[in-house]
């Protein structure tokens, strides 16, 4: 075990020397867990609603059970991730819009192209995706519970819950497809989610307003969050967008 720990430590040091730490292990674990649970939800939903897939897979009762439990477990990684200070700090960054974020959105709406110069640690598109994901998980969990326990609510509630659940599931599938498509086009971003580290070149080109903090002292970043700055960004950029 000692040799294994030493090997892991050397690998961590080599990654740190080669790039900038973007995510901690807790954050990569949360993202990986959400990815697997959401993937299971989408796959089982497809098997339930697409007749051709339903015929191939069969065992509908088992598919329903897996779909229900994977959906119920979706909020668990996020709740567990709140134990991590780094995760809480990034959640705060994702939940707040600054002048440069609104300019990023206006640029995309006008030119249909992203403007990396207006991105902090997370650009406005990533913030919108995170907000949509959190809201969608909450709505899908609530409507799913109403469908799972039909005797706990009147018929009109169950009918509405089924309608919202089905159509929101379709929208989620479309949004996830777009998310995966963008991720495929950006191998450095995928590397950041896989290893926690990204190249310094990528930071300069894609997120120039981000000022990475040292690995451990996180309190100054938290204080800057409370003052209203995009964490890891200088006040000059925050005021000017």
mmCIF file of C-alpha atoms in Angstrom:
data_model
loop_
_atom_site.group_PDB
_atom_site.id
_atom_site.type_symbol
_atom_site.label_atom_id
_atom_site.label_comp_id
_atom_site.label_asym_id
_atom_site.label_seq_id
_atom_site.Cartn_x
_atom_site.Cartn_y
_atom_site.Cartn_z
ATOM 1 C CA UNK A 1 0.000 0.000 0.000
ATOM 2 C CA UNK A 2 2.898 2.352 0.710
ATOM 3 C CA UNK A 3 4.221 1.949 -2.834
ATOM 4 C CA UNK A 4 0.734 2.549 -4.183
ATOM 5 C CA UNK A 5 0.386 5.732 -2.144
ATOM 6 C CA UNK A 6 3.788 6.900 -3.337
ATOM 7 C CA UNK A 7 2.856 6.214 -6.945
ATOM 8 C CA UNK A 8 -0.406 8.126 -6.557
ATOM 9 C CA UNK A 9 1.440 11.014 -4.934
ATOM 10 C CA UNK A 10 3.961 11.142 -7.794
ATOM 11 C CA UNK A 11 1.142 11.084 -10.358
ATOM 12 C CA UNK A 12 -0.610 13.916 -8.524
ATOM 13 C CA UNK A 13 2.594 15.956 -8.465
ATOM 14 C CA UNK A 14 3.207 15.405 -12.174
ATOM 15 C CA UNK A 15 -0.321 16.529 -13.028
ATOM 16 C CA UNK A 16 0.051 19.598 -10.823
ATOM 17 C CA UNK A 17 3.327 20.487 -12.520
ATOM 18 C CA UNK A 18 1.785 20.101 -15.970
ATOM 19 C CA UNK A 19 -1.363 22.133 -15.392
ATOM 20 C CA UNK A 20 -3.743 24.008 -13.110
ATOM 21 C CA UNK A 21 -6.009 22.312 -10.613
ATOM 22 C CA UNK A 22 -9.604 22.978 -11.655
ATOM 23 C CA UNK A 23 -11.493 20.420 -9.567
ATOM 24 C CA UNK A 24 -10.794 18.492 -6.390
ATOM 25 C CA UNK A 25 -11.310 14.748 -6.084
ATOM 26 C CA UNK A 26 -14.635 15.353 -4.329
ATOM 27 C CA UNK A 27 -15.864 17.457 -7.245
ATOM 28 C CA UNK A 28 -14.792 14.931 -9.876
ATOM 29 C CA UNK A 29 -16.508 12.194 -7.834
ATOM 30 C CA UNK A 30 -19.754 14.194 -7.712
ATOM 31 C CA UNK A 31 -19.692 14.795 -11.462
ATOM 32 C CA UNK A 32 -18.853 11.164 -12.222
ATOM 33 C CA UNK A 33 -21.622 9.881 -9.948
ATOM 34 C CA UNK A 34 -24.190 12.236 -11.462
ATOM 35 C CA UNK A 35 -23.093 11.207 -14.944
ATOM 36 C CA UNK A 36 -23.608 7.510 -14.235
ATOM 37 C CA UNK A 37 -26.937 7.978 -12.456
ATOM 38 C CA UNK A 38 -28.256 10.306 -15.157
ATOM 39 C CA UNK A 39 -27.054 7.913 -17.848
ATOM 40 C CA UNK A 40 -28.913 5.035 -16.210
ATOM 41 C CA UNK A 41 -32.045 7.190 -15.914
ATOM 42 C CA UNK A 42 -31.961 8.189 -19.568
ATOM 43 C CA UNK A 43 -31.169 4.658 -20.785
ATOM 44 C CA UNK A 44 -33.939 3.027 -18.738
ATOM 45 C CA UNK A 45 -36.394 5.763 -19.727
ATOM 46 C CA UNK A 46 -35.624 5.053 -23.388
ATOM 47 C CA UNK A 47 -36.257 1.349 -22.793
ATOM 48 C CA UNK A 48 -39.622 2.192 -21.216
ATOM 49 C CA UNK A 49 -40.862 4.637 -23.854
ATOM 50 C CA UNK A 50 -39.385 3.362 -27.133
ATOM 51 C CA UNK A 51 -41.233 0.172 -28.181
ATOM 52 C CA UNK A 52 -38.321 -1.215 -30.199
ATOM 53 C CA UNK A 53 -35.953 -0.934 -27.234
ATOM 54 C CA UNK A 54 -38.582 -2.323 -24.879
ATOM 55 C CA UNK A 55 -38.852 -5.456 -27.028
ATOM 56 C CA UNK A 56 -35.083 -5.934 -27.117
ATOM 57 C CA UNK A 57 -34.537 -5.440 -23.373
ATOM 58 C CA UNK A 58 -37.717 -6.970 -21.972
ATOM 59 C CA UNK A 59 -38.097 -7.415 -18.183
ATOM 60 C CA UNK A 60 -40.070 -4.189 -17.899
ATOM 61 C CA UNK A 61 -40.585 -4.476 -14.137
ATOM 62 C CA UNK A 62 -36.834 -4.635 -13.545
ATOM 63 C CA UNK A 63 -36.226 -1.683 -15.867
ATOM 64 C CA UNK A 64 -38.868 0.348 -13.997
ATOM 65 C CA UNK A 65 -37.241 -0.469 -10.653
ATOM 66 C CA UNK A 66 -33.763 0.515 -11.862
ATOM 67 C CA UNK A 67 -35.174 3.736 -13.336
ATOM 68 C CA UNK A 68 -36.965 4.646 -10.101
ATOM 69 C CA UNK A 69 -33.994 4.066 -7.829
ATOM 70 C CA UNK A 70 -31.451 5.754 -10.078
ATOM 71 C CA UNK A 71 -33.760 8.775 -10.185
ATOM 72 C CA UNK A 72 -34.227 8.855 -6.405
ATOM 73 C CA UNK A 73 -30.452 8.638 -5.901
ATOM 74 C CA UNK A 74 -29.659 11.551 -8.244
ATOM 75 C CA UNK A 75 -29.618 14.257 -5.522
ATOM 76 C CA UNK A 76 -27.418 12.124 -3.224
ATOM 77 C CA UNK A 77 -24.004 12.941 -4.811
ATOM 78 C CA UNK A 78 -24.771 16.660 -4.683
ATOM 79 C CA UNK A 79 -25.804 16.500 -1.026
ATOM 80 C CA UNK A 80 -22.692 14.470 -0.157
ATOM 81 C CA UNK A 81 -20.533 16.872 -2.148
ATOM 82 C CA UNK A 82 -21.589 19.742 0.118
ATOM 83 C CA UNK A 83 -19.184 18.325 2.688
ATOM 84 C CA UNK A 84 -16.361 19.585 0.446
ATOM 85 C CA UNK A 85 -15.482 23.260 0.830
ATOM 86 C CA UNK A 86 -14.239 23.388 -2.769
ATOM 87 C CA UNK A 87 -17.539 21.962 -4.034
ATOM 88 C CA UNK A 88 -19.516 24.525 -2.038
ATOM 89 C CA UNK A 89 -17.328 27.317 -3.421
ATOM 90 C CA UNK A 90 -17.837 26.167 -7.017
ATOM 91 C CA UNK A 91 -21.574 25.767 -6.422
ATOM 92 C CA UNK A 92 -21.608 29.407 -5.324
ATOM 93 C CA UNK A 93 -19.754 30.449 -8.472
ATOM 94 C CA UNK A 94 -22.163 28.518 -10.684
ATOM 95 C CA UNK A 95 -25.159 30.080 -8.954
ATOM 96 C CA UNK A 96 -24.162 33.717 -9.453
ATOM 97 C CA UNK A 97 -24.183 35.855 -12.596
ATOM 98 C CA UNK A 98 -21.854 38.814 -13.103
ATOM 99 C CA UNK A 99 -21.717 41.563 -15.768
ATOM 100 C CA UNK A 100 -19.335 39.587 -17.963
ATOM 101 C CA UNK A 101 -21.744 36.618 -17.898
ATOM 102 C CA UNK A 102 -24.579 38.725 -19.316
ATOM 103 C CA UNK A 103 -22.226 40.045 -21.979
ATOM 104 C CA UNK A 104 -21.241 36.437 -22.796
ATOM 105 C CA UNK A 105 -24.918 35.535 -23.318
ATOM 106 C CA UNK A 106 -25.586 38.605 -25.459
ATOM 107 C CA UNK A 107 -22.570 37.755 -27.605
ATOM 108 C CA UNK A 108 -23.780 34.184 -28.100
ATOM 109 C CA UNK A 109 -27.303 35.359 -28.949
ATOM 110 C CA UNK A 110 -25.959 37.885 -31.457
ATOM 111 C CA UNK A 111 -23.146 35.938 -33.137
ATOM 112 C CA UNK A 112 -23.964 32.290 -32.270
ATOM 113 C CA UNK A 113 -20.371 31.990 -31.039
ATOM 114 C CA UNK A 114 -18.881 31.792 -27.552
ATOM 115 C CA UNK A 115 -16.636 34.569 -26.321
ATOM 116 C CA UNK A 116 -13.908 33.017 -24.135
ATOM 117 C CA UNK A 117 -12.614 36.436 -23.071
ATOM 118 C CA UNK A 118 -15.784 36.864 -20.972
ATOM 119 C CA UNK A 119 -15.432 33.635 -18.972
ATOM 120 C CA UNK A 120 -14.349 33.238 -15.357
ATOM 121 C CA UNK A 121 -13.848 29.770 -13.917
ATOM 122 C CA UNK A 122 -17.240 28.918 -15.446
ATOM 123 C CA UNK A 123 -18.766 30.656 -18.435
ATOM 124 C CA UNK A 124 -22.399 31.724 -18.555
ATOM 125 C CA UNK A 125 -23.415 28.680 -20.588
ATOM 126 C CA UNK A 126 -22.030 26.337 -17.956
ATOM 127 C CA UNK A 127 -23.859 28.281 -15.262
ATOM 128 C CA UNK A 128 -27.149 27.981 -17.143
ATOM 129 C CA UNK A 129 -26.583 24.264 -17.669
ATOM 130 C CA UNK A 130 -25.893 23.761 -13.962
ATOM 131 C CA UNK A 131 -29.065 25.688 -13.026
ATOM 132 C CA UNK A 132 -31.117 23.676 -15.504
ATOM 133 C CA UNK A 133 -29.692 20.397 -14.207
ATOM 134 C CA UNK A 134 -30.459 21.191 -10.564
ATOM 135 C CA UNK A 135 -33.973 22.342 -11.385
ATOM 136 C CA UNK A 136 -34.638 19.374 -13.662
ATOM 137 C CA UNK A 137 -33.434 16.867 -11.046
ATOM 138 C CA UNK A 138 -35.711 18.398 -8.401
ATOM 139 C CA UNK A 139 -38.746 18.457 -10.697
ATOM 140 C CA UNK A 140 -38.124 14.942 -12.013
ATOM 141 C CA UNK A 141 -37.674 13.609 -8.483
ATOM 142 C CA UNK A 142 -40.896 15.257 -7.288
ATOM 143 C CA UNK A 143 -43.002 14.154 -10.244
ATOM 144 C CA UNK A 144 -41.428 10.702 -10.151
ATOM 145 C CA UNK A 145 -42.431 10.253 -6.501
ATOM 146 C CA UNK A 146 -46.019 11.194 -7.336
ATOM 147 C CA UNK A 147 -46.018 8.544 -10.073
ATOM 148 C CA UNK A 148 -44.266 5.975 -7.866
ATOM 149 C CA UNK A 149 -46.763 6.315 -5.014
ATOM 150 C CA UNK A 150 -50.077 7.000 -6.786
ATOM 151 C CA UNK A 151 -52.225 6.594 -3.653
ATOM 152 C CA UNK A 152 -50.595 9.581 -1.987
ATOM 153 C CA UNK A 153 -52.072 12.146 -4.400
ATOM 154 C CA UNK A 154 -55.323 12.788 -6.325
ATOM 155 C CA UNK A 155 -55.691 11.758 -9.950
ATOM 156 C CA UNK A 156 -55.287 15.289 -11.312
ATOM 157 C CA UNK A 157 -51.909 15.598 -9.591
ATOM 158 C CA UNK A 158 -50.720 12.281 -10.999
ATOM 159 C CA UNK A 159 -51.881 13.230 -14.497
ATOM 160 C CA UNK A 160 -50.032 16.530 -14.343
ATOM 161 C CA UNK A 161 -46.953 14.871 -12.885
ATOM 162 C CA UNK A 162 -46.882 12.307 -15.702
ATOM 163 C CA UNK A 163 -47.205 15.037 -18.343
ATOM 164 C CA UNK A 164 -44.405 17.144 -16.827
ATOM 165 C CA UNK A 165 -42.175 14.113 -16.219
ATOM 166 C CA UNK A 166 -42.449 12.826 -19.778
ATOM 167 C CA UNK A 167 -41.889 16.125 -21.571
ATOM 168 C CA UNK A 168 -39.141 17.270 -19.245
ATOM 169 C CA UNK A 169 -37.402 13.925 -19.802
ATOM 170 C CA UNK A 170 -37.375 14.650 -23.541
ATOM 171 C CA UNK A 171 -35.955 18.126 -22.940
ATOM 172 C CA UNK A 172 -33.285 16.673 -20.622
ATOM 173 C CA UNK A 173 -32.250 14.203 -23.324
ATOM 174 C CA UNK A 174 -31.836 17.061 -25.825
ATOM 175 C CA UNK A 175 -29.840 19.215 -23.379
ATOM 176 C CA UNK A 176 -27.580 16.305 -22.364
ATOM 177 C CA UNK A 177 -26.917 15.554 -26.033
ATOM 178 C CA UNK A 178 -25.784 19.143 -26.522
ATOM 179 C CA UNK A 179 -23.652 18.964 -23.388
ATOM 180 C CA UNK A 180 -21.924 15.787 -24.553
ATOM 181 C CA UNK A 181 -21.394 17.241 -28.021
ATOM 182 C CA UNK A 182 -19.640 20.302 -26.562
ATOM 183 C CA UNK A 183 -17.574 18.093 -24.244
ATOM 184 C CA UNK A 184 -16.412 15.947 -27.164
ATOM 185 C CA UNK A 185 -15.142 19.100 -28.878
ATOM 186 C CA UNK A 186 -13.084 20.141 -25.834
ATOM 187 C CA UNK A 187 -10.644 17.407 -24.733
ATOM 188 C CA UNK A 188 -8.954 19.718 -22.213
ATOM 189 C CA UNK A 189 -12.247 20.272 -20.389
ATOM 190 C CA UNK A 190 -12.803 16.506 -20.308
ATOM 191 C CA UNK A 191 -9.325 16.073 -18.894
ATOM 192 C CA UNK A 192 -10.189 18.538 -16.140
ATOM 193 C CA UNK A 193 -13.228 16.492 -15.155
ATOM 194 C CA UNK A 194 -11.261 13.246 -15.340
ATOM 195 C CA UNK A 195 -8.055 14.232 -13.550
ATOM 196 C CA UNK A 196 -8.917 17.539 -11.896
ATOM 197 C CA UNK A 197 -6.189 19.396 -13.837
ATOM 198 C CA UNK A 198 -6.289 21.478 -17.028
ATOM 199 C CA UNK A 199 -3.448 22.936 -19.126
ATOM 200 C CA UNK A 200 -2.410 26.501 -18.355
ATOM 201 C CA UNK A 201 -2.792 27.311 -22.039
ATOM 202 C CA UNK A 202 -6.451 26.247 -21.897
ATOM 203 C CA UNK A 203 -7.068 28.493 -18.895
ATOM 204 C CA UNK A 204 -5.574 31.488 -20.717
ATOM 205 C CA UNK A 205 -7.563 30.823 -23.899
ATOM 206 C CA UNK A 206 -10.941 29.649 -22.581
ATOM 207 C CA UNK A 207 -11.264 31.141 -19.065
ATOM 208 C CA UNK A 208 -8.947 34.164 -18.912
ATOM 209 C CA UNK A 209 -10.903 35.872 -16.103
ATOM 210 C CA UNK A 210 -10.284 32.918 -13.803
ATOM 211 C CA UNK A 211 -7.548 33.435 -11.257
ATOM 212 C CA UNK A 212 -6.827 29.962 -9.806
ATOM 213 C CA UNK A 213 -6.410 29.861 -6.064
ATOM 214 C CA UNK A 214 -3.667 27.901 -4.257
ATOM 215 C CA UNK A 215 -4.610 24.231 -3.643
ATOM 216 C CA UNK A 216 -5.398 24.511 0.081
ATOM 217 C CA UNK A 217 -6.013 28.089 1.310
ATOM 218 C CA UNK A 218 -9.647 28.491 0.262
ATOM 219 C CA UNK A 219 -10.832 31.022 2.821
ATOM 220 C CA UNK A 220 -9.764 34.090 0.782
ATOM 221 C CA UNK A 221 -11.807 32.765 -2.167
ATOM 222 C CA UNK A 222 -14.850 32.371 0.067
ATOM 223 C CA UNK A 223 -14.461 35.933 1.305
ATOM 224 C CA UNK A 224 -14.239 37.193 -2.279
ATOM 225 C CA UNK A 225 -17.437 35.309 -3.095
ATOM 226 C CA UNK A 226 -19.259 37.168 -0.327
ATOM 227 C CA UNK A 227 -18.004 40.497 -1.669
ATOM 228 C CA UNK A 228 -19.672 39.718 -5.008
ATOM 229 C CA UNK A 229 -16.704 38.880 -7.206
ATOM 230 C CA UNK A 230 -16.506 35.855 -9.458
ATOM 231 C CA UNK A 231 -14.323 33.572 -7.288
ATOM 232 C CA UNK A 232 -10.742 33.607 -8.455
ATOM 233 C CA UNK A 233 -11.285 36.825 -10.456
ATOM 234 C CA UNK A 234 -9.927 40.258 -9.802
ATOM 235 C CA UNK A 235 -12.347 43.082 -8.844
ATOM 236 C CA UNK A 236 -11.324 44.989 -11.976
ATOM 237 C CA UNK A 237 -12.700 42.250 -14.242
ATOM 238 C CA UNK A 238 -15.838 41.845 -12.168
ATOM 239 C CA UNK A 239 -16.760 45.482 -12.449
ATOM 240 C CA UNK A 240 -15.998 45.745 -16.129
ATOM 241 C CA UNK A 241 -17.421 42.392 -17.200
#
